[in-house]
Amino acid sequence: GESWNQQILSSINSKTQLVACGHIHWADGTIFDLRSIRQKTYEVDAWLVVDATQSLGALPFDVQQLKPDAL
């Protein structure tokens, strides 16, 4: 699971304009580190779009804290 998060974080760079990801991986259940991903998107001025259809209501999700650009 941790490798998914590391791969996403290492892929975000100054050319990134938008990161779209789920809250949880559809196949293996990895919970994505959305706080770290959000911080990295702030650093490169990119948008964050979270697809939470598989997790919203079942897992904690604080939209006020995360402040995704779209949910």
Coordinates of N, CA and C in Angstrom, one line a residue, residues 40-62:
K40 N 1.4 18.2 -1.4 CA 2.2 18.2 -2.6 C 1.6 19.0 -3.7
T41 N 0.2 18.9 -3.9 CA -0.4 19.7 -4.9 C -0.4 21.2 -4.6
Y42 N -0.5 21.5 -3.4 CA -0.3 22.9 -3.0 C 1.1 23.4 -3.4
E43 N 2.1 22.6 -3.2 CA 3.5 23.0 -3.5 C 3.7 23.3 -4.9
V44 N 3.0 22.6 -5.8 CA 3.2 22.8 -7.3 C 2.0 23.5 -7.9
D45 N 1.1 24.0 -7.1 CA -0.1 24.8 -7.6 C -1.0 23.9 -8.5
A46 N -1.2 22.7 -8.1 CA -2.1 21.8 -8.9 C -3.4 21.6 -8.2
W47 N -4.4 21.2 -8.9 CA -5.7 20.9 -8.3 C -5.7 19.4 -7.8
L48 N -6.6 19.2 -6.8 CA -6.8 17.8 -6.3 C -8.2 17.4 -6.5
V49 N -8.5 16.4 -7.2 CA -9.8 15.8 -7.4 C -9.8 14.5 -6.8
V50 N -10.8 14.2 -5.8 CA -10.9 13.0 -5.1 C -12.1 12.3 -5.5
D51 N -12.0 11.0 -6.0 CA -13.1 10.1 -6.2 C -13.3 9.3 -5.0
A52 N -14.3 9.7 -4.2 CA -14.6 8.9 -2.9 C -15.8 8.1 -3.0
T53 N -16.2 7.7 -4.2 CA -17.4 6.9 -4.3 C -17.4 5.6 -3.6
Q54 N -16.2 5.0 -3.4 CA -16.1 3.7 -2.7 C -15.9 3.8 -1.2
S55 N -15.7 5.0 -0.8 CA -15.3 5.2 0.6 C -16.1 6.2 1.4
L56 N -16.7 7.2 0.8 CA -17.4 8.2 1.5 C -18.6 7.6 2.3
G57 N -18.6 7.9 3.6 CA -19.6 7.4 4.5 C -19.1 6.1 5.2
A58 N -18.1 5.4 4.6 CA -17.6 4.2 5.2 C -16.3 4.5 6.0
L59 N -15.5 5.5 5.5 CA -14.3 5.8 6.1 C -14.3 7.3 6.4
P60 N -13.6 7.7 7.4 CA -13.5 9.2 7.8 C -13.0 10.0 6.6
F61 N -13.6 11.1 6.4 CA -13.2 12.0 5.3 C -13.6 13.4 5.7
D62 N -12.6 14.3 6.0 CA -12.9 15.6 6.4 C -12.6 16.6 5.3

